[in-house]
CSV table of C-alpha atoms and ligand atoms in Angstrom, one decimal:
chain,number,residue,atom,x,y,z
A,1,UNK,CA,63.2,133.2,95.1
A,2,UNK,CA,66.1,131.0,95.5
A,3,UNK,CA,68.9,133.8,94.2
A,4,UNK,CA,68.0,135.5,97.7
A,5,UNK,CA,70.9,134.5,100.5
A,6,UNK,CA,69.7,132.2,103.2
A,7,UNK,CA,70.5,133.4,106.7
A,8,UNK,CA,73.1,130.3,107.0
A,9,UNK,CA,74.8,132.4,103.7
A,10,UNK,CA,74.4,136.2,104.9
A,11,UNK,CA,75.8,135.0,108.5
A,12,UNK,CA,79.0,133.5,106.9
A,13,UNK,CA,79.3,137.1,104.5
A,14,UNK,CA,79.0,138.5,107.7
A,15,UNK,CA,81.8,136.7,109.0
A,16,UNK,CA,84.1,137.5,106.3
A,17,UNK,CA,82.9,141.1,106.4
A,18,UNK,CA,84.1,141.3,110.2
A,19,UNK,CA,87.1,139.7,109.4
A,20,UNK,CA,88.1,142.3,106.6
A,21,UNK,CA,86.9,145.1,108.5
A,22,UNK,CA,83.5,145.8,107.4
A,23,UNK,CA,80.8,146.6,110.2
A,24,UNK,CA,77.7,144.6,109.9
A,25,UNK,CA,74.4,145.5,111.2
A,26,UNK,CA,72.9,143.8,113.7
A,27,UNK,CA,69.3,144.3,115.5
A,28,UNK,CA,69.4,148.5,114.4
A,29,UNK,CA,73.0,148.7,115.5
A,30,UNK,CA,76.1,148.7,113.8
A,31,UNK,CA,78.6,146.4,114.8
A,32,UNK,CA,82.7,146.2,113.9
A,33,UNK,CA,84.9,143.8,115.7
A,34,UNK,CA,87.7,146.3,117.4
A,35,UNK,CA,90.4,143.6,116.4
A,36,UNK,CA,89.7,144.5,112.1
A,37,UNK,CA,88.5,148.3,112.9
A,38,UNK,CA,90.2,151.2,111.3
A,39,UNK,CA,90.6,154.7,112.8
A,40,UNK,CA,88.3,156.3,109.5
A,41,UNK,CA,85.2,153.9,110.4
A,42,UNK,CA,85.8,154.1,114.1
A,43,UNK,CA,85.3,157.9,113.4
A,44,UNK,CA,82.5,157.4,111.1
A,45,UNK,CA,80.5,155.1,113.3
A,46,UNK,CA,80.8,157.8,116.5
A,47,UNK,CA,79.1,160.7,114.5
A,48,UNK,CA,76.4,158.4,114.1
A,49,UNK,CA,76.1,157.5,118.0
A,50,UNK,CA,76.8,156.8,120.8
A,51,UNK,CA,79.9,153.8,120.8
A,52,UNK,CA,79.6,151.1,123.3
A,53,UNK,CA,81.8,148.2,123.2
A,54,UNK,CA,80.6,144.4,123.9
A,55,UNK,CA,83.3,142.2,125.6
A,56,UNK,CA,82.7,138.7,127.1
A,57,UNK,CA,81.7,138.4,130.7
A,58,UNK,CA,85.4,136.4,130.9
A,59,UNK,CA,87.3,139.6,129.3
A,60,UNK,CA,84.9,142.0,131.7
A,61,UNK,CA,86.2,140.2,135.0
A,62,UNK,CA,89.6,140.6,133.6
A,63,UNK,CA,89.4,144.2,133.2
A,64,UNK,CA,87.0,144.7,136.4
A,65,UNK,CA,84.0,146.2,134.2
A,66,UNK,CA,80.6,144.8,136.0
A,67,UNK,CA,79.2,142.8,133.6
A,68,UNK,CA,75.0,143.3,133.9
A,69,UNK,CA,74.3,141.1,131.3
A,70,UNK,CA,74.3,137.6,131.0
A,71,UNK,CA,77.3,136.4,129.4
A,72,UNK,CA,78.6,139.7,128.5
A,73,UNK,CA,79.5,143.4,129.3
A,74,UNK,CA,78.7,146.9,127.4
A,75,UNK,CA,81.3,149.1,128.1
A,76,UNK,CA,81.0,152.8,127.4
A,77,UNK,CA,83.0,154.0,125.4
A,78,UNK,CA,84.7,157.7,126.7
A,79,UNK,CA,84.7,160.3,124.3
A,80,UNK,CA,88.7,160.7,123.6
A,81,UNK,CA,89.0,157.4,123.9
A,82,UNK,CA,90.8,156.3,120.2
A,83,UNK,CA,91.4,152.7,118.6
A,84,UNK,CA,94.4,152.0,120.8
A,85,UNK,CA,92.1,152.2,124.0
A,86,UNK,CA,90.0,150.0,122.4
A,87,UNK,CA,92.4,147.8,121.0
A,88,UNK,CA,93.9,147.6,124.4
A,89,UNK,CA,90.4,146.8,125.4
A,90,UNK,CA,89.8,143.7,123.5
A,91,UNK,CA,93.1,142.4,123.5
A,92,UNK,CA,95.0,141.2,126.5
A,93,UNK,CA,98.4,140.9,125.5
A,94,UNK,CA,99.7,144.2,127.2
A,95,UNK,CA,97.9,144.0,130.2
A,96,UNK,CA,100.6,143.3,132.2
A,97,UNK,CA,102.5,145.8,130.3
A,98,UNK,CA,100.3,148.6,130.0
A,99,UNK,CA,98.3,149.7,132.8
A,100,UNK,CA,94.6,149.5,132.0
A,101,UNK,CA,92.3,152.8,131.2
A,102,UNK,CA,89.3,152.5,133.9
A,103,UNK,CA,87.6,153.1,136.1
A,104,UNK,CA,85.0,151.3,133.0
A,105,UNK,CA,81.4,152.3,133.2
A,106,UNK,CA,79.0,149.3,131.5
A,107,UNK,CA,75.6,150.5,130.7
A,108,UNK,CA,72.7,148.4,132.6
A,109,UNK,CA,69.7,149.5,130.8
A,110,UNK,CA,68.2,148.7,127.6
A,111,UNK,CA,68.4,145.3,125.1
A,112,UNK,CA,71.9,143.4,125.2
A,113,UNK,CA,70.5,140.5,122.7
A,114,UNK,CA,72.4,142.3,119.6
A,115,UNK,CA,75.5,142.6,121.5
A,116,UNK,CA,75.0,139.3,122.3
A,117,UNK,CA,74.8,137.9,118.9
A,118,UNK,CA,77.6,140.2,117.6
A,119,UNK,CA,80.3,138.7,120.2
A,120,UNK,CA,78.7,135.3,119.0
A,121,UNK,CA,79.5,136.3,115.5
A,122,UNK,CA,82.9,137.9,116.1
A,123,UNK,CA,83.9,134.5,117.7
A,124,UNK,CA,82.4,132.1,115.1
A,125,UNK,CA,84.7,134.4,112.7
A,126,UNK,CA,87.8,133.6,115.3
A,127,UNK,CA,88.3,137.3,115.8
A,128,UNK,CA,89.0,138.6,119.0
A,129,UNK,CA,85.4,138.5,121.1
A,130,UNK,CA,85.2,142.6,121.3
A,131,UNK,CA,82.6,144.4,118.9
A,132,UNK,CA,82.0,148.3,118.6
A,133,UNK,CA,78.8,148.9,118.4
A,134,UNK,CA,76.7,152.1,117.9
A,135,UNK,CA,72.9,152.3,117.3
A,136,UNK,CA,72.2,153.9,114.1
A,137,UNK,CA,69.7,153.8,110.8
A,138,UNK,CA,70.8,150.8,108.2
A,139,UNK,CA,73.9,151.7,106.3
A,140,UNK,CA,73.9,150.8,102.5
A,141,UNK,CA,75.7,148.2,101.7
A,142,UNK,CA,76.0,146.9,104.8
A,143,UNK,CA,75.2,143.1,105.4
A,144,UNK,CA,71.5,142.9,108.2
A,145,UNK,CA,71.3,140.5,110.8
A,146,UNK,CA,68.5,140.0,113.4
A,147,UNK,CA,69.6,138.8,116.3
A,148,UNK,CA,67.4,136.1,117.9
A,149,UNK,CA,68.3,134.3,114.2
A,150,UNK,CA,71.9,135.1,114.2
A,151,UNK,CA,71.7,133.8,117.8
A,152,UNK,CA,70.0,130.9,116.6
A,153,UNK,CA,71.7,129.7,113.4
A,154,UNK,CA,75.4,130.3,115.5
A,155,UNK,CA,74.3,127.4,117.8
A,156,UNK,CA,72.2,125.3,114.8
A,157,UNK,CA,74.3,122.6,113.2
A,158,UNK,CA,75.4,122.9,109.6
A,159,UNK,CA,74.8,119.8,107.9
A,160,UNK,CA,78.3,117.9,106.3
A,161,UNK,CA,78.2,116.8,102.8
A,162,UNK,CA,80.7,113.9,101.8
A,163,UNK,CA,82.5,116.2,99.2
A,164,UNK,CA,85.6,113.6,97.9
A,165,UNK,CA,87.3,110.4,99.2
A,166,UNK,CA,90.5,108.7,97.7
A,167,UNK,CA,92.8,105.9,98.8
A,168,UNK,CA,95.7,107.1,100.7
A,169,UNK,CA,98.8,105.2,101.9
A,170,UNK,CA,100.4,106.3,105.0
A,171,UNK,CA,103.1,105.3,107.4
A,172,UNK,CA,100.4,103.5,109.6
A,173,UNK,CA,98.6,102.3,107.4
A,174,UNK,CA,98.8,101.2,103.7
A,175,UNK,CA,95.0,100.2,103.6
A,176,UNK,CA,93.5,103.9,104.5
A,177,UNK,CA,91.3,105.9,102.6
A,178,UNK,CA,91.0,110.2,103.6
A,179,UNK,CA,87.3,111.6,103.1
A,180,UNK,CA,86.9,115.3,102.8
A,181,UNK,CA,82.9,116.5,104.4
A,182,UNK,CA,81.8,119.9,104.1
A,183,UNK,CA,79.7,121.9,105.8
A,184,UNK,CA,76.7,123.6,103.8
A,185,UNK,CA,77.1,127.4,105.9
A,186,UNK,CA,80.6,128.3,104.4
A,187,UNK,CA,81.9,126.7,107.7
A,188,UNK,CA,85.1,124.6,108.2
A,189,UNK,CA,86.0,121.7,106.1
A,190,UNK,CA,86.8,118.2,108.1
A,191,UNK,CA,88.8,115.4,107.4
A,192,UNK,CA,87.8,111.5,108.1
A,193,UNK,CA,90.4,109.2,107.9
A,194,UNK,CA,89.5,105.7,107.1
A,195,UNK,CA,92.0,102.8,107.8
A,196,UNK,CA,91.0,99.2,106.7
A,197,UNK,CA,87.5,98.4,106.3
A,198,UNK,CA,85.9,98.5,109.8
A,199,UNK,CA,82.7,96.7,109.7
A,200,UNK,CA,79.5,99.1,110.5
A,201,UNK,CA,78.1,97.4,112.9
A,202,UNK,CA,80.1,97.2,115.6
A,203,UNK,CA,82.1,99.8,117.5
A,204,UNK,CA,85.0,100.9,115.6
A,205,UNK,CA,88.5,102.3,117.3
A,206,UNK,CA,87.7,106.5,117.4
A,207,UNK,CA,90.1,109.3,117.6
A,208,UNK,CA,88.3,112.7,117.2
A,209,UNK,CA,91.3,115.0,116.6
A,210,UNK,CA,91.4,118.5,116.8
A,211,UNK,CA,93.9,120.5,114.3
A,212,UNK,CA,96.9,121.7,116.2
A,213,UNK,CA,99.2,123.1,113.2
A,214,UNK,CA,102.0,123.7,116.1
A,215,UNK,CA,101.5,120.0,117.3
A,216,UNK,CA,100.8,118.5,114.5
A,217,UNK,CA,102.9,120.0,111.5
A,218,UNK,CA,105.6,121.8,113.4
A,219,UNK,CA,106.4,119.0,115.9
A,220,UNK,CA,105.3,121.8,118.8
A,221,UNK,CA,106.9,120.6,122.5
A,222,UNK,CA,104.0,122.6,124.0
A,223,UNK,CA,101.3,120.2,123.8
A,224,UNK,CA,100.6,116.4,123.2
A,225,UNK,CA,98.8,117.1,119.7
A,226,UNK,CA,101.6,115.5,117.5
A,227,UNK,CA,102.4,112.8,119.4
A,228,UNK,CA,98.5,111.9,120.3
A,229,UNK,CA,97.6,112.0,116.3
A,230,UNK,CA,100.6,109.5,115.3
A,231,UNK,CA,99.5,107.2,118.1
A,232,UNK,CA,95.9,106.9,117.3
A,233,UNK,CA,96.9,106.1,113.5
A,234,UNK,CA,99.3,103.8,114.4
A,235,UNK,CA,97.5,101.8,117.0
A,236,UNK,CA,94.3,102.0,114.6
A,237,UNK,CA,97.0,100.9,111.4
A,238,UNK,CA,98.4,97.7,114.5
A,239,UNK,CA,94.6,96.9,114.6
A,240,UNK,CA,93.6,96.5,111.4
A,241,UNK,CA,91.1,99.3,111.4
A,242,UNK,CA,89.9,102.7,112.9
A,243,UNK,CA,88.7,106.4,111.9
A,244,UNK,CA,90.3,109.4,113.0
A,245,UNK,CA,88.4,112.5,112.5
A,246,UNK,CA,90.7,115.3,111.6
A,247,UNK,CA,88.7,118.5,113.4
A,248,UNK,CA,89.4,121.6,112.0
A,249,UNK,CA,88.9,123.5,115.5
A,250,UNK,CA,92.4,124.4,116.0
A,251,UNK,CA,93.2,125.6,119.4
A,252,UNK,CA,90.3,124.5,120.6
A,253,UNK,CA,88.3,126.5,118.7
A,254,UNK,CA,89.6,129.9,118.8
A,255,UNK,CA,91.6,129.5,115.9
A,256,UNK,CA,95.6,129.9,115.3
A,257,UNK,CA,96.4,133.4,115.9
A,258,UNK,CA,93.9,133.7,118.8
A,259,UNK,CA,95.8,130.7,119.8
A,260,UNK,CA,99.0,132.3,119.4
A,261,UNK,CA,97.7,135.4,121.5
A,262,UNK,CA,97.4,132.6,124.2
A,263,UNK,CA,100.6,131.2,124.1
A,264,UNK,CA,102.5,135.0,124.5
A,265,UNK,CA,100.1,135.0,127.5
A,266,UNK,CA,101.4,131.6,129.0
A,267,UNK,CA,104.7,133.1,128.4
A,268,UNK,CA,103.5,135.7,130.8
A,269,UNK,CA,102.7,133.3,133.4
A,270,UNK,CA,99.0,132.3,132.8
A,271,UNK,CA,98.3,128.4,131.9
A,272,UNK,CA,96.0,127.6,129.2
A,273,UNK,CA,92.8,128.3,130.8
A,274,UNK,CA,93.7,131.1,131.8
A,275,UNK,CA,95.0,132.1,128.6
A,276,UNK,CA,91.6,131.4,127.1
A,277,UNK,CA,89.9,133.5,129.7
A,278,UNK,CA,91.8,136.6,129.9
A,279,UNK,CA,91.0,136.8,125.9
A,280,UNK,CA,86.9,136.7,126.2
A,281,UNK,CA,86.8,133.1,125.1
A,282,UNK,CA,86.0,129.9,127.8
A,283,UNK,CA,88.6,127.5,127.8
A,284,UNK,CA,86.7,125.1,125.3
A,285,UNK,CA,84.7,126.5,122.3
A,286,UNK,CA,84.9,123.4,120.4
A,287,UNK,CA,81.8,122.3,119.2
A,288,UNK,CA,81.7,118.2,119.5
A,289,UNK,CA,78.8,117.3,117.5
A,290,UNK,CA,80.9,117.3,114.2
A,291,UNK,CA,82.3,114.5,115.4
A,292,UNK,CA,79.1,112.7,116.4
A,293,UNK,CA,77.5,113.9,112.3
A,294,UNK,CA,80.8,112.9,110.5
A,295,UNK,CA,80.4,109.2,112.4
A,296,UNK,CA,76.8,108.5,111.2
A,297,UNK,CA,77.9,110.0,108.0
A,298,UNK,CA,80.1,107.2,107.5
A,299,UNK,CA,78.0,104.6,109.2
A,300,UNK,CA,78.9,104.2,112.5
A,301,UNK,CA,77.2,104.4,115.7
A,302,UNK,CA,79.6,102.8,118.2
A,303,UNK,CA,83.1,103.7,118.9
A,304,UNK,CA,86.0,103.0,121.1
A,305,UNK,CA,86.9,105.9,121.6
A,306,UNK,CA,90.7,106.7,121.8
A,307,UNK,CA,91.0,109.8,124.6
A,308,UNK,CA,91.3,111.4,128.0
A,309,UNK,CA,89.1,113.7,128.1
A,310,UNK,CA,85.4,112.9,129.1
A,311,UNK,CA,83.8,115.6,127.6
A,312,UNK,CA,84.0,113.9,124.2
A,313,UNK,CA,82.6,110.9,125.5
A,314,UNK,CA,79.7,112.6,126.9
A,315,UNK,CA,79.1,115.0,124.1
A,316,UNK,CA,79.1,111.5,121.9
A,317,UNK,CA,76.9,110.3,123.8
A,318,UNK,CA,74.5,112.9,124.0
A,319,UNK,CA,74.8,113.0,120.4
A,320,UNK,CA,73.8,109.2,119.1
A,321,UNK,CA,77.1,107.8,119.4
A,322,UNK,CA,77.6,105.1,121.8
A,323,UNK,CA,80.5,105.0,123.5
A,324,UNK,CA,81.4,101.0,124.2
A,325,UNK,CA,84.9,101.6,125.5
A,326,UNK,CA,87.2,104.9,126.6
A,327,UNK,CA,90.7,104.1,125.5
A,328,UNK,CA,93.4,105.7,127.0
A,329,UNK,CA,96.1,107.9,125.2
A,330,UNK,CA,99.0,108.8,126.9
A,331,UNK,CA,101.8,110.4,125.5
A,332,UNK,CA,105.0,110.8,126.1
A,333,UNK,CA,105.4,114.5,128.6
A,334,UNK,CA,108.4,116.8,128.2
A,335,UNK,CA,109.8,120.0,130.1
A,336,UNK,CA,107.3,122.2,127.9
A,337,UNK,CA,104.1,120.1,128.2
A,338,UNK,CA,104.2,119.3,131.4
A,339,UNK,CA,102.7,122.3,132.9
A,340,UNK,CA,99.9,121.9,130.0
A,341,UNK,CA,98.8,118.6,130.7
A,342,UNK,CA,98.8,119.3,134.4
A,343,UNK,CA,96.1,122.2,133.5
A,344,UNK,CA,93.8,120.2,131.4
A,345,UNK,CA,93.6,117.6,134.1
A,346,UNK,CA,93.4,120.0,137.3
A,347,UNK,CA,91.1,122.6,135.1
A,348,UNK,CA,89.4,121.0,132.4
A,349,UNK,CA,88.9,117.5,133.6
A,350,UNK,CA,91.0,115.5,131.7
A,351,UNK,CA,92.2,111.6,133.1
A,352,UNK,CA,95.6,111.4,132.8
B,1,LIG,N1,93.4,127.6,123.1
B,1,LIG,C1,94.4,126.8,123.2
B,1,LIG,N2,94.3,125.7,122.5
B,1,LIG,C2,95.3,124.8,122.6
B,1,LIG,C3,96.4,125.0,123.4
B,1,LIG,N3,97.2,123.9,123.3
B,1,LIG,C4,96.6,123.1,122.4
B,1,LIG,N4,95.5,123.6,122.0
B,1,LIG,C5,94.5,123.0,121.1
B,1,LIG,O1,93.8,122.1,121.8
B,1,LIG,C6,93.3,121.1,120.9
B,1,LIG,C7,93.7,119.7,121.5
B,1,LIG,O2,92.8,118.9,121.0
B,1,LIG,P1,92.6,117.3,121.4
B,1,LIG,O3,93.9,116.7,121.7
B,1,LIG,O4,91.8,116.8,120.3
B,1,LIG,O5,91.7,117.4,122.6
B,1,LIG,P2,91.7,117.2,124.2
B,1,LIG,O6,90.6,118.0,124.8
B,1,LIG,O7,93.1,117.5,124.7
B,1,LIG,O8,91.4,115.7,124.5
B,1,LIG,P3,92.2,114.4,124.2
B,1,LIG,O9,93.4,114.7,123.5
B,1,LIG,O10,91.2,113.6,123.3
B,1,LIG,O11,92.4,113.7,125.5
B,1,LIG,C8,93.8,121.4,119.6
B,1,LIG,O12,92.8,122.1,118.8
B,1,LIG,C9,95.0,122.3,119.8
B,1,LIG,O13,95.2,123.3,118.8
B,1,LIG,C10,96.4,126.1,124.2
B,1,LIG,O14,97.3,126.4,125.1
B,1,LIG,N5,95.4,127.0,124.1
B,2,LIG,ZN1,98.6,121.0,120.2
């Protein structure tokens, strides 16, 4: 029966659900991200059980809770502790402020695959990785998730459907065309912009950007976004031809107000992987094989590949792409960057 929802739809309902504030279930447990969760279902969820709250193994170190599981820690959940606690929990902004509630107890026993899938969930949803969870009978109305396919359908790839494409003039470029692909699991939309005609069949000048709204629209100092994006086009407008894949993985995946969350932490003294850490997340959850699908979308498969950080070229790579040439792109550094690019090449492995 086709009017039934596909996994790939109930996941992204699911999604939506956590961001609103809606629990989900998931494998016979009920599961609300702490960062949407109000005090009335916080109280409604611990008659039914026995709370216990998933956080990353990166958020667990942070907070000194033994993480037993792979990838992750359950952390019991005290009986007068309220949403503050938890809040305070999930999110690290007042750690420095506020000193923490412990000694935490994680439990050791027992299956950690739908806490698991939930923290996978509450991060594909750019929420905060921290999910209540209490075991409990189906709740009506609520959306049902199995775990080992919720696990598997948050690392499959969507498939991107061309959706429009127009000619666009820009600054760089008069001869450019901007193609909008979408993904068919309620995902992001991406971007490919097209300048001249760049024959097919051999490698074309590559910039696979990620969005940066600071960098890119507010003229942010913190980073090189801005200044890396108007380089690429105009290098790619000074050689005739080039695409630059506009990424909608903004701050590096965790989205823009888990990215703001970062930067009050790197005003606290942390640098950018740090940052990432201390909120659950690893310093890169950008997944790279848009980049490689939106290139043989649009019939390429060799690029130059306009960047400093290997990672893209390997993920590329691994992914069907060849990559004939790394080209540098070095921007210009300033009194706020500095300490940013310094990270990404110390931490992240970035040639600078
Ligand atoms: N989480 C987080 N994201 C950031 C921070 N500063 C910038 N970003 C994001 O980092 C991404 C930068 O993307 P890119 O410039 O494409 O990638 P890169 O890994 O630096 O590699 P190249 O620029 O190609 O060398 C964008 O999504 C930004 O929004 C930060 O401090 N924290
Ligand atoms: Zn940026």
């Amino acid at each position: 029966m086709t009017l039934i929802p596909s996994l790939a739809e109930t996941v992204s309902r699911a999604r939506a659900d956590l961001r609103m504030g809606l629990p989900v279930m998931i494998g016979g447990h009920i599961a609300a991200a702490v960062e949407t969760l109000s005090a009335a279902r916080l109280a409604d969820m611990r008659a039914l059980g026995r709370p216990v709250l998933a956080i990353t193994e990166w958020r667990a170190e942070t907070l000194k809770a033994r993480a037993y599981d792979i990838g992750l820690a359950r952390v019991q959940v005290p009986a007068d502790a309220d949403l503050a606690w938890l809040r305070a929990l999930a999110d690290p902004t007042g750690d420095l402020m506020t000193p923490l509630k412990g000694p935490l107890f994680t439990d050791r026993e027992g299956d950690a695959a739908p806490h698991r899938a939930a923290l996978g969930l509450a991060k594909s949803a750019q929420l905060l990785p921290a999910v209540l969870m209490v075991q409990a009978p189906a709740q009506p109305g609520l959306t049902v998730l199995d775990p080992a396919a919720l696990t598997e359908l948050l690392q499959a790839q969507a498939a991107m459907a061309p959706v429009a494409a127009a000619r666009l003039p820009l600054q760089a470029s008069e001869r450019s065309r901007l193609h909008i692909f979408r993904p068919d699991d309620g995902g992001e939309e991406h971007y490919a912009v097209e300048i001249g005609d760049p024959p097919r069949d051999a490698p074309v000048l590559t910039r696979l950007h990620s969005a940066c709204f600071t960098g890119d629209v507010l003229g942010s100092l913190k980073c090189d976004c801005g200044p890396q994006l108007n380089a690429a086009l105009q290098l790619m407008g000074q050689q005739g031809a080039g695409i630059l894949l506009y990424l909608n993985q903004e701050g590096r995946g965790i989205g823009l107000a888990n990215k703001m969350r970062a930067y009050a932490l790197q005003n606290q003294g942390f640098d950018t992987v740090e940052a990432n850490h201390r909120l659950g997340f690893d310093d890169d959850e950008r997944d790279f094989r848009i980049g490689a699908a939106l290139l043989r979308k649009l019939g390429f498969d060799q690029v130059r590949l306009l960047t400093n950080n290997p990672r893209k070229v390997t993920m590329l790579e691994e992914n069907g792409i060849s990559v004939a040439e790394r080209v540098p792109l070095i921007t210009p550094r300033n009194r706020h960057n500095t300490g940013y690019l310094d990270a990404k090449a110390a931490k992240s492995g970035h040639l600078l």
